[in-house]
Amino acid sequence: MGNRTVRIAFFLCGLAAFLNLYATQGILRELAVTFNVSAERAGQGVSVTTLAVAIIAPFVGRLSARFERRKVISFAAVAAALPVIWSAHATSFSSFLAARFAAGVLMPFVFAISVAYTGELFGRDEAMEVNALFVAGTTLGGFAGRFVTNSLTSFADWRHALDVIAWLCVATGVVIYTCLPASRANAARFNNDDAKETSKWTLLKSGPLLASFLVGACVLASQVATFTFIGLRLVEAPFNFNTVQIGAIYAVFLVAVVVTPLAGRVARYRGPRTTALAAVVLALLGALLTLSDSVSVILLGLALGSTAVFVEQASANSFISQMSGAARSTAIGIYLSFYYFGGSLGAMLPVTAWKAWGWAGCVAFVVAAQMVVGVLVFLFWRSRSLGGSAKLIFGEATHGR
C-alpha cells in the first residue's frame, strides 16, 4: 500500500473523528424550538458529547489493545452513525443528549488510536507531518459536519440533515478500512501493555506531559467558546444571520485544512514548541479581531483563530507522541480526556460572561485560555525536554518506533 494512500487514510481518520462531533453546534435555535429549551441549553448537545470523550478517552488504549488498529478505527467510524440517527429522531431533549453522549463515547476510538498508530508507522519527523495531515482532516470534518447540517436544515428538517451525517459516517469508515494498512502484533502489544502499566503511569507524571494535557484543555475550550457563541452573536442585530449564513461561517476552517499540513512541515524542522508559540500569537490576534462590527473582519478573526487552534493541536499531538514512547496510546487518551473536558468547559463557562458582557465577555475567556497555552508551552516544551532529560526518563522510546 503506497505512502500517499496511507496519508490519505489518516486524513480521513481525522475527518471521521470530527464529522459528527460538532454537527449540532450551528442549529441551536432549531433545537431550542424543537425541544422547548433555551438556545444556551441547546448548546449542551455539544458539551455532553465532549464530556463523553473526556470520560472514555483514557481507557481507549486498554480497551482496544487486543484488536487490530485498522478494524478499531473503521468500526468506530461506522458505528458513529447509530447515535447520530438516534439523536436525529429523539423525541425529548434528554433522549437527544443521551444520543450525543453515545456519539462522544465512540469518537476517541478514532482519534486516539489514529494518533497512536501514526507514531507506530512513521519515524518521529515524518509522524509530525502525518499528524498535521490528520489534524487537517479533523478541520475538514468539523467544517463538513456543521456546514452539511446547517445547509440541509435551511430547506429541510434538522433531523433529516443528521440522517445525512449518519450516512457520511458509514461511507468514511468504509473508505478508511480500505486505505489504512493493517497493524501487527496486537496480542503481543496487549501483553506488553499489561507488564508496563505501572511504568506507563510513572512516565505520564512528567511535567512536560501534564502541561501538554492542560494545553489541550485550554485549546479546545477557546475553540468551542468561540464557535458556540459567535453564532448567537451573529443571529442578533445588526447582523441578523440566517441558518445558512451561520453554517457558512464554518468555511473559515478550510483555511486550516491548507495551513495545518504546512505548519506540520515547519514543525518538523523548527519543533512543536516554536510552532505552537507562533500559533498562540495568531489565536490572540484572531480573537481580538472578532470584536469588530465588520463581518469581513470578524470572519478574518475566526479564520486566524481556528487555524491557530488546529496548529496548536497538531503540535501537541506531535510533542506527546515524541515524549510518551511506549505509553503513547495511554498518553494520547489522557490528552483527549483533558482536551474534551476543556471543550465542555468552553461551552459552559462563558455562559455567564455572555449574559453579562455579550461577545466581549466570550473574547476575554478565549484570550485568557490562549495566554495559559502560551505560558505552558513556553515553560515546559523546551528543547531539552526532548533531549538529555527526556532520554533519562523515556529512554530510546522518545525517538519513535
mmCIF file of N, CA, C and O in Angstrom, residues 9 58 98 108 159 162 191 243-244 259 319 326 341 356 370 375:
data_model
loop_
_atom_site.group_PDB
_atom_site.id
_atom_site.type_symbol
_atom_site.label_atom_id
_atom_site.label_comp_id
_atom_site.label_asym_id
_atom_site.label_seq_id
_atom_site.Cartn_x
_atom_site.Cartn_y
_atom_site.Cartn_z
ATOM 1 N N ALA A 9 -5.493 8.037 4.148
ATOM 2 C CA ALA A 9 -6.271 7.302 5.143
ATOM 3 C C ALA A 9 -6.271 8.025 6.478
ATOM 4 O O ALA A 9 -7.318 8.147 7.145
ATOM 5 N N PRO A 58 -9.246 8.095 28.328
ATOM 6 C CA PRO A 58 -8.081 7.483 28.984
ATOM 7 C C PRO A 58 -8.061 5.965 28.917
ATOM 8 O O PRO A 58 -7.018 5.343 29.121
ATOM 9 N N ALA A 98 -28.682 12.070 25.473
ATOM 10 C CA ALA A 98 -28.153 10.711 25.646
ATOM 11 C C ALA A 98 -27.517 10.215 24.353
ATOM 12 O O ALA A 98 -26.462 9.563 24.366
ATOM 13 N N PRO A 108 -13.269 8.750 20.615
ATOM 14 C CA PRO A 108 -11.854 8.537 20.959
ATOM 15 C C PRO A 108 -11.233 7.312 20.297
ATOM 16 O O PRO A 108 -10.014 7.255 20.131
ATOM 17 N N ARG A 159 -33.583 17.108 11.475
ATOM 18 C CA ARG A 159 -33.498 15.658 11.689
ATOM 19 C C ARG A 159 -33.007 14.957 10.418
ATOM 20 O O ARG A 159 -32.177 14.038 10.483
ATOM 21 N N LEU A 162 -29.248 15.417 9.977
ATOM 22 C CA LEU A 162 -28.426 14.491 10.750
ATOM 23 C C LEU A 162 -28.449 13.082 10.162
ATOM 24 O O LEU A 162 -27.474 12.328 10.288
ATOM 25 N N ASN A 191 -0.232 -7.785 25.893
ATOM 26 C CA ASN A 191 0.530 -8.398 26.968
ATOM 27 C C ASN A 191 1.648 -7.476 27.440
ATOM 28 O O ASN A 191 1.950 -7.377 28.617
ATOM 29 N N THR A 243 -29.891 30.606 9.121
ATOM 30 C CA THR A 243 -29.256 29.308 9.381
ATOM 31 C C THR A 243 -28.164 28.991 8.372
ATOM 32 O O THR A 243 -27.090 28.490 8.732
ATOM 33 N N VAL A 244 -28.405 29.281 7.101
ATOM 34 C CA VAL A 244 -27.409 29.013 6.065
ATOM 35 C C VAL A 244 -26.163 29.860 6.278
ATOM 36 O O VAL A 244 -25.024 29.375 6.151
ATOM 37 N N VAL A 259 -3.337 25.246 5.836
ATOM 38 C CA VAL A 259 -2.241 25.759 6.648
ATOM 39 C C VAL A 259 -1.663 24.706 7.588
ATOM 40 O O VAL A 259 -0.442 24.631 7.776
ATOM 41 N N PHE A 319 4.188 16.522 20.062
ATOM 42 C CA PHE A 319 5.007 16.596 21.269
ATOM 43 C C PHE A 319 4.726 15.408 22.189
ATOM 44 O O PHE A 319 5.651 14.757 22.701
ATOM 45 N N ALA A 326 6.586 4.275 24.826
ATOM 46 C CA ALA A 326 5.773 3.064 24.924
ATOM 47 C C ALA A 326 4.384 3.343 25.483
ATOM 48 O O ALA A 326 3.470 2.538 25.305
ATOM 49 N N PHE A 341 -12.619 17.621 27.932
ATOM 50 C CA PHE A 341 -13.150 18.222 29.153
ATOM 51 C C PHE A 341 -13.064 19.739 29.030
ATOM 52 O O PHE A 341 -13.983 20.465 29.414
ATOM 53 N N ALA A 356 -23.595 38.579 30.789
ATOM 54 C CA ALA A 356 -23.221 39.836 31.445
ATOM 55 C C ALA A 356 -22.622 40.856 30.481
ATOM 56 O O ALA A 356 -22.938 42.047 30.551
ATOM 57 N N GLN A 370 -5.933 31.173 25.835
ATOM 58 C CA GLN A 370 -4.769 31.148 24.958
ATOM 59 C C GLN A 370 -3.508 31.643 25.671
ATOM 60 O O GLN A 370 -2.401 31.164 25.384
ATOM 61 N N VAL A 375 1.924 30.279 28.058
ATOM 62 C CA VAL A 375 2.792 30.142 29.226
ATOM 63 C C VAL A 375 3.241 28.692 29.401
ATOM 64 O O VAL A 375 4.421 28.411 29.652
#
